[in-house]
PDB file of C-alpha atoms in Angstrom:
ATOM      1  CA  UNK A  30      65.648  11.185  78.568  1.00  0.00           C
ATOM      2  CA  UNK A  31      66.605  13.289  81.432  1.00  0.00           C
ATOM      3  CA  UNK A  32      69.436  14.939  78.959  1.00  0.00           C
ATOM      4  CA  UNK A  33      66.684  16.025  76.697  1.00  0.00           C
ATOM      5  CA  UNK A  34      64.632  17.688  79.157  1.00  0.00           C
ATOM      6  CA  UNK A  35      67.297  19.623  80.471  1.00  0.00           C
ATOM      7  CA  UNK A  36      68.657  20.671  77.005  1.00  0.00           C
ATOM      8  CA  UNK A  37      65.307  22.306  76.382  1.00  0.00           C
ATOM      9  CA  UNK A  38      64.435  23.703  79.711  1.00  0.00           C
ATOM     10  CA  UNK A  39      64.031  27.525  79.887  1.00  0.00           C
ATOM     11  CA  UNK A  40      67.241  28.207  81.244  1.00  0.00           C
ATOM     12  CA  UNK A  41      69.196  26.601  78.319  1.00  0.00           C
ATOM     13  CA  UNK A  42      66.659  27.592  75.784  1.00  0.00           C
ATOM     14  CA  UNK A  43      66.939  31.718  77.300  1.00  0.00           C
ATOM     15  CA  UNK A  44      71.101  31.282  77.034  1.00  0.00           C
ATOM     16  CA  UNK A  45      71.090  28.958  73.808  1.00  0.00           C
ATOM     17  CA  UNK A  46      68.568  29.704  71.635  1.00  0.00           C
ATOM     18  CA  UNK A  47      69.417  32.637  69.831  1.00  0.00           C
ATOM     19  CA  UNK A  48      72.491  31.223  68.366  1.00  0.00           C
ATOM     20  CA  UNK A  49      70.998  27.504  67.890  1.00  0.00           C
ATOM     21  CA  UNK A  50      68.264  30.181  65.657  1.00  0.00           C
ATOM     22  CA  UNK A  51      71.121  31.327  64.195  1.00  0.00           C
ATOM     23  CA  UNK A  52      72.731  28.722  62.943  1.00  0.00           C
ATOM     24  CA  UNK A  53      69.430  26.699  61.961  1.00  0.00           C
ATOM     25  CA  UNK A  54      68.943  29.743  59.937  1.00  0.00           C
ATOM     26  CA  UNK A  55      72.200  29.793  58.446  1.00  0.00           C
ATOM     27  CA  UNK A  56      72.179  25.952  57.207  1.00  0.00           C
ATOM     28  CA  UNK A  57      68.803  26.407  56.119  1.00  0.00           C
ATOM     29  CA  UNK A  58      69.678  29.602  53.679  1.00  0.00           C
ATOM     30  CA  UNK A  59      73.277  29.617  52.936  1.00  0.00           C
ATOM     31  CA  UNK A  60      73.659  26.228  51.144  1.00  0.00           C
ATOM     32  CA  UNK A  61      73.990  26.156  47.100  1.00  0.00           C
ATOM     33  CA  UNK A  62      73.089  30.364  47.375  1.00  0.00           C
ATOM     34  CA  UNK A  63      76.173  30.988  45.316  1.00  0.00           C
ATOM     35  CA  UNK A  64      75.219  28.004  42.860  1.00  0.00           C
ATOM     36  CA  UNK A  65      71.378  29.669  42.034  1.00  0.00           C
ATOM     37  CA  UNK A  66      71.971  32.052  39.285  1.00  0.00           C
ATOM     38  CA  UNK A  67      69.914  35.442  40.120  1.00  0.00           C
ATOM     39  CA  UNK A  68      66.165  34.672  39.084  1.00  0.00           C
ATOM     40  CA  UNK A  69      63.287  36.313  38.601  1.00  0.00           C
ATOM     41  CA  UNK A  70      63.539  39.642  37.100  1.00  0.00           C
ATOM     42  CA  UNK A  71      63.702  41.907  40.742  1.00  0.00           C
ATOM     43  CA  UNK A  72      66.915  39.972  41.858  1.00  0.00           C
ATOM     44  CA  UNK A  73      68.852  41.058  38.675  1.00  0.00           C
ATOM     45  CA  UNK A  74      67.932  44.091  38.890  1.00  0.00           C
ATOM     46  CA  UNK A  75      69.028  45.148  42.407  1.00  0.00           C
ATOM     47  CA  UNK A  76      72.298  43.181  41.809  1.00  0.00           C
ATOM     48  CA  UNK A  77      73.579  44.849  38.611  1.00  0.00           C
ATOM     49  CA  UNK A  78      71.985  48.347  40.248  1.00  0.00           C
ATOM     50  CA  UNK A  79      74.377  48.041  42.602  1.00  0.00           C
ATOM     51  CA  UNK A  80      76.867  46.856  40.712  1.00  0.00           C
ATOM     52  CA  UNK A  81      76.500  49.924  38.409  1.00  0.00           C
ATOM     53  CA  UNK A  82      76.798  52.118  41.646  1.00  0.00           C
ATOM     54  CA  UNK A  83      79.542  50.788  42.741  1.00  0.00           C
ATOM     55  CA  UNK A  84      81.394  51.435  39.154  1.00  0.00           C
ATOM     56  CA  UNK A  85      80.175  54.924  39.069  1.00  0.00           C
ATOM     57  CA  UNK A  86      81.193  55.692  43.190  1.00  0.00           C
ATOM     58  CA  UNK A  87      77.703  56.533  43.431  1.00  0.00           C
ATOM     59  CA  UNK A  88      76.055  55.900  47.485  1.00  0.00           C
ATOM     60  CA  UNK A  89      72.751  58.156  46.904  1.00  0.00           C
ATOM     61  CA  UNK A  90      71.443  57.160  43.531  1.00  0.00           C
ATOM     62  CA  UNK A  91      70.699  54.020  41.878  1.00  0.00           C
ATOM     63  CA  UNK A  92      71.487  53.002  38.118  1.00  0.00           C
ATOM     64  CA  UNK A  93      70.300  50.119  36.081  1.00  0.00           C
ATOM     65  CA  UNK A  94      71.479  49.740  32.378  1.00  0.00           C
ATOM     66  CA  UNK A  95      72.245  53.249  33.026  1.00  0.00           C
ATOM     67  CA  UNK A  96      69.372  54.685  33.602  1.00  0.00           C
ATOM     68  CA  UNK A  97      67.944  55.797  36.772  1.00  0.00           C
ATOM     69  CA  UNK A  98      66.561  53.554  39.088  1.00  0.00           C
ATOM     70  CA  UNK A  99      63.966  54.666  41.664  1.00  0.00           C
ATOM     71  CA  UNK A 100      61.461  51.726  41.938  1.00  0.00           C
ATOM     72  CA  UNK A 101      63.085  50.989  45.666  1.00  0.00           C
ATOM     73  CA  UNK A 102      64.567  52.435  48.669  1.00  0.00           C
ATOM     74  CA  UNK A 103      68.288  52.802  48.843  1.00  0.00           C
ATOM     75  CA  UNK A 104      69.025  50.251  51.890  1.00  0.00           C
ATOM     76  CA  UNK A 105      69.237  46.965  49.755  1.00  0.00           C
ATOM     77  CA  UNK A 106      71.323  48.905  47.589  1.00  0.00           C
ATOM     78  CA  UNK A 107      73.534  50.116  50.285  1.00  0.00           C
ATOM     79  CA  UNK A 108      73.709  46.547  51.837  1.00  0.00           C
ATOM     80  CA  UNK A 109      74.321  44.723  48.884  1.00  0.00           C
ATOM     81  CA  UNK A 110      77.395  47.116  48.405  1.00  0.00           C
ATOM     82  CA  UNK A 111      78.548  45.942  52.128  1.00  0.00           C
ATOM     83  CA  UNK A 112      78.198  42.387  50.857  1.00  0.00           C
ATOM     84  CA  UNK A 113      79.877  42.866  47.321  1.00  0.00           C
ATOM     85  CA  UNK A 114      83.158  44.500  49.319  1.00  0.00           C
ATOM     86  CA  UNK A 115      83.728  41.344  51.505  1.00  0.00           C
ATOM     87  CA  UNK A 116      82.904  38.833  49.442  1.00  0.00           C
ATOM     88  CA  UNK A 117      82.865  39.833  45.784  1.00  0.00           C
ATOM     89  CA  UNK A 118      80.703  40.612  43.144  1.00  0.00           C
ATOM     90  CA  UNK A 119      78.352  37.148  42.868  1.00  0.00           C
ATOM     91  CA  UNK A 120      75.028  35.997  44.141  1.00  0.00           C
ATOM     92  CA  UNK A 121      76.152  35.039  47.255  1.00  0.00           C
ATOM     93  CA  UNK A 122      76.925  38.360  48.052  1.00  0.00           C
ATOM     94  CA  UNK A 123      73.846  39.624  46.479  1.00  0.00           C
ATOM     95  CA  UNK A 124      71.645  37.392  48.604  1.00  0.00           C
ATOM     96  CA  UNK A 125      73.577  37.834  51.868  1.00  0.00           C
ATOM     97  CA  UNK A 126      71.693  40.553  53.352  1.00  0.00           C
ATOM     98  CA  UNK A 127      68.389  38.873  52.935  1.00  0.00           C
ATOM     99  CA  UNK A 128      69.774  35.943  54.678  1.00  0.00           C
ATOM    100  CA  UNK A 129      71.243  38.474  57.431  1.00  0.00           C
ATOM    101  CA  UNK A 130      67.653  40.043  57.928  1.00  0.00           C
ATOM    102  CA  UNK A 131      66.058  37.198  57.782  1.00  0.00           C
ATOM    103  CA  UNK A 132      68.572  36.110  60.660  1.00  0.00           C
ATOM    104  CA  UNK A 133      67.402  39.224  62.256  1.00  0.00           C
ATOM    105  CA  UNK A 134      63.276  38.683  61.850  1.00  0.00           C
ATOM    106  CA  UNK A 135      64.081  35.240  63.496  1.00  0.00           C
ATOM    107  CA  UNK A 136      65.698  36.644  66.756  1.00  0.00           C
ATOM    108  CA  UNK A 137      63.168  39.352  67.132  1.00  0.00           C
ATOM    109  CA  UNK A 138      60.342  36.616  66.798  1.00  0.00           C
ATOM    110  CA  UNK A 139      62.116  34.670  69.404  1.00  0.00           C
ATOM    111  CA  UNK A 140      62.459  37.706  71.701  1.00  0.00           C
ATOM    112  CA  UNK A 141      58.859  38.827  71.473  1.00  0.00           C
ATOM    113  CA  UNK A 142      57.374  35.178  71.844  1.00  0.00           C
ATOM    114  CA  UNK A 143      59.626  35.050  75.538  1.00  0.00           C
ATOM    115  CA  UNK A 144      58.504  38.244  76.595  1.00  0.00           C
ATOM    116  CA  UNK A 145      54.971  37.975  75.804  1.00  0.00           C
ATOM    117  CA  UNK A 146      54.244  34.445  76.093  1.00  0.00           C
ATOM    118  CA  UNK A 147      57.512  32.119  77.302  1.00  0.00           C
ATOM    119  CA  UNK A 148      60.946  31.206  75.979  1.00  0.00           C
ATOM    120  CA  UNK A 149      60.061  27.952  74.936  1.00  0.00           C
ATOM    121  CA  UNK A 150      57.169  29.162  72.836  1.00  0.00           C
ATOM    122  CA  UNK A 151      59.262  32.196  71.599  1.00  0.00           C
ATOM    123  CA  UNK A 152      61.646  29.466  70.570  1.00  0.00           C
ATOM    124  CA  UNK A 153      58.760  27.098  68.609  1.00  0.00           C
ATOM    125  CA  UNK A 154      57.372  30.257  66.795  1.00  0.00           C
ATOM    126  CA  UNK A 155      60.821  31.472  65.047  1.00  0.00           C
ATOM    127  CA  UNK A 156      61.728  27.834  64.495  1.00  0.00           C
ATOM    128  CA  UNK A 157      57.982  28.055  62.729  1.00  0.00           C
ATOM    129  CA  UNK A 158      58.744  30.825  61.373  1.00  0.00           C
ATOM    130  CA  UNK A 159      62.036  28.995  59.303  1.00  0.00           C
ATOM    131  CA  UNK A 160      59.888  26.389  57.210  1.00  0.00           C
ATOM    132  CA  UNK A 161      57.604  29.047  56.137  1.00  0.00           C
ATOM    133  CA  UNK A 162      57.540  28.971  51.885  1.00  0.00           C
ATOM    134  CA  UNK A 163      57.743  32.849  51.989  1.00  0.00           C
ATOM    135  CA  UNK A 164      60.633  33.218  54.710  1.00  0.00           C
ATOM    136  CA  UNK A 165      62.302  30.744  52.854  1.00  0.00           C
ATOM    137  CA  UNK A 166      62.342  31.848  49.726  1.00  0.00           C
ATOM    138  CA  UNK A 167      62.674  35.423  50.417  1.00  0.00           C
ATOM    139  CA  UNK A 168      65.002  34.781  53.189  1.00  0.00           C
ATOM    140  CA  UNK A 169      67.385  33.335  50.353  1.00  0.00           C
ATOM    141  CA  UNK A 170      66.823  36.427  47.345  1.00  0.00           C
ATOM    142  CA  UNK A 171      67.837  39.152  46.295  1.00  0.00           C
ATOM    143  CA  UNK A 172      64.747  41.581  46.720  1.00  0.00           C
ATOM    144  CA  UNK A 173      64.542  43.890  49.445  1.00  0.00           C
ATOM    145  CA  UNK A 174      61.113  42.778  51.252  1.00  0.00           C
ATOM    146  CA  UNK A 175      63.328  40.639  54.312  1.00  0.00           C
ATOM    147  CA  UNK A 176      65.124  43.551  55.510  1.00  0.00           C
ATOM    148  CA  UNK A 177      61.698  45.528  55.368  1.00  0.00           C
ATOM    149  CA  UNK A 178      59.848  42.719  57.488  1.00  0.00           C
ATOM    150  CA  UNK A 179      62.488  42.628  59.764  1.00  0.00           C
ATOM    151  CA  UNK A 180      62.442  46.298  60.533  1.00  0.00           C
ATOM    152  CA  UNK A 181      58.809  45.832  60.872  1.00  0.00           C
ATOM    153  CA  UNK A 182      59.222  42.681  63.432  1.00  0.00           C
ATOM    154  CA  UNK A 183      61.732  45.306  65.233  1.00  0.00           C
ATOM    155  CA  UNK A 184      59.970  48.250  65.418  1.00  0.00           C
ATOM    156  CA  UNK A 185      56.735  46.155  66.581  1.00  0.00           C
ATOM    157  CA  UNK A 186      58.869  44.528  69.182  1.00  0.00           C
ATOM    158  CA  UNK A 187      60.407  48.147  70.619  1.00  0.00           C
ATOM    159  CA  UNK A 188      56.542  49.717  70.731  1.00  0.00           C
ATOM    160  CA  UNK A 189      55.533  46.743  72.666  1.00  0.00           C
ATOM    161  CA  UNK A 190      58.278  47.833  75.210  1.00  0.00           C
ATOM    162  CA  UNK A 191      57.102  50.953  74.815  1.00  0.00           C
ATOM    163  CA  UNK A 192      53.623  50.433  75.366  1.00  0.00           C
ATOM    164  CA  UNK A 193      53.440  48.090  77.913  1.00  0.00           C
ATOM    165  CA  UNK A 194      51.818  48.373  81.176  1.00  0.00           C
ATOM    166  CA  UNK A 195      54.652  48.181  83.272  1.00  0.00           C
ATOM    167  CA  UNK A 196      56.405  50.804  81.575  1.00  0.00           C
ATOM    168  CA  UNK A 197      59.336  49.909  80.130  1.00  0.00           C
ATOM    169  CA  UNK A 198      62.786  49.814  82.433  1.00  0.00           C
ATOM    170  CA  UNK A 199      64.821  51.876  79.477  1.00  0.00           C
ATOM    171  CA  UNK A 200      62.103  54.162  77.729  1.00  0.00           C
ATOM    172  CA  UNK A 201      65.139  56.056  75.499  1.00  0.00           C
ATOM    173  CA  UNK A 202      66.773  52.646  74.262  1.00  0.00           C
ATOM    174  CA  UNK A 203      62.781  51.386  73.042  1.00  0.00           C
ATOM    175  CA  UNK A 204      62.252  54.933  71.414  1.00  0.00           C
ATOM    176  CA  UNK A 205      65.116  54.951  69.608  1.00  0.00           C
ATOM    177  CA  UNK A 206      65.094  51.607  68.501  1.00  0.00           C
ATOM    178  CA  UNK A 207      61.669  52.216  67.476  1.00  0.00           C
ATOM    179  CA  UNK A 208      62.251  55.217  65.715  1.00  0.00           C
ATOM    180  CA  UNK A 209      65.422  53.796  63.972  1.00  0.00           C
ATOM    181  CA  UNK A 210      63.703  50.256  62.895  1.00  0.00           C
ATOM    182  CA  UNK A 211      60.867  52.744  60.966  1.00  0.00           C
ATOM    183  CA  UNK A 212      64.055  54.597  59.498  1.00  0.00           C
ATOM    184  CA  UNK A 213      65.450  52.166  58.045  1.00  0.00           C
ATOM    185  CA  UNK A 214      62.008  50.048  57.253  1.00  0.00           C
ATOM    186  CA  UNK A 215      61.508  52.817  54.826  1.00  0.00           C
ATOM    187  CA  UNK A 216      64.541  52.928  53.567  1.00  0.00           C
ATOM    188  CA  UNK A 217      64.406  49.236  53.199  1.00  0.00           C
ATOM    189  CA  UNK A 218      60.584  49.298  51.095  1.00  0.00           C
ATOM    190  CA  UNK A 219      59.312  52.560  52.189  1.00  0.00           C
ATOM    191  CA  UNK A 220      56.987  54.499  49.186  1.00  0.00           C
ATOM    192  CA  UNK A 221      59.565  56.100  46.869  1.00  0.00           C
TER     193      UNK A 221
END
């Protein structure tokens, strides 16, 4: 028993956690992700729009049945791309950067829930925040709303920091990452 309570006292949970997150994450996304043909009709679309920009060397603007296509932001694009030059042209590579950001959203929700309340409740909320049905199945698609929310989580995070009463100890690191997670939010989902 004594084992237990040391394995989740803060101190482990503050040096452990994020990659025990990490890899709960990763079993609960990654498995059978290359076995799931692309559903839907927005995870299709993103994958053969980047597929089609990749066969016309095109970074900027996105094609789908060659035609334009402007209905989203260029960042899913541009990280599907990433994912499609490691690993291949499938839908595990397609739904790799959802899994990433989703990754991403779960740290940042661990992070704010130590700062503002206490590691171990930081810790419950973003394992909480796995077995939700919208994390889950977003976390594991091809769309780009899971980088978008986890720029959000990360730009709320940094204004905290900025905000807070204290004042924060590096001002330029919080503005920047502030700044940057709105960048790239919009570029993510932003209005087109």
């Amino acid at each position: 028993m004594q084992q237990g309570t040391r394995m989740l006292s803060d101190d482990w949970l503050k040096r452990y956690a994020p990659y025990l997150l990490a890899a709960i994450a990763l079993l609960i996304l990654l498995p059978a992700n290359h076995l799931i043909p692309l559903i839907d009709r927005d995870e299709p679309r993103f994958a053969q729009a980047t597929r089609e920009m990749i066969q016309r060397g095109e970074w900027i603007v996105p094609y789908f049945n060659n035609q334009y296509r402007f209905d989203k932001p260029i960042l899913i694009y541009w990280m599907m791309r990433a994912a499609y030059a490691v690993f291949g042209v499938n839908e595990f590579a397609a739904r790799l950067p959802s899994v990433l950001s989703t990754i991403l959203f779960v740290l940042v929700v661990f992070h704010m829930g130590s700062r503002w309340f206490s590691v171990r409740a930081g810790f419950f909320a973003a394992v909480g925040l796995l077995t939700c049905a919208q994390v889950l199945m977003h976390g594991r698609s091809a769309v780009a709303d899971m980088p978008m929310v986890a720029m959000v989580a990360l730009a709320q995070y940094a204004l905290y920091e900025l905000m807070h009463d204290e004042g924060p100890r590096y001002p330029r690191k919080w503005f920047w990452l502030f700044y940057g997670a709105l960048g790239l939010g919009f570029l993510a989902k932003g209005p087109v």
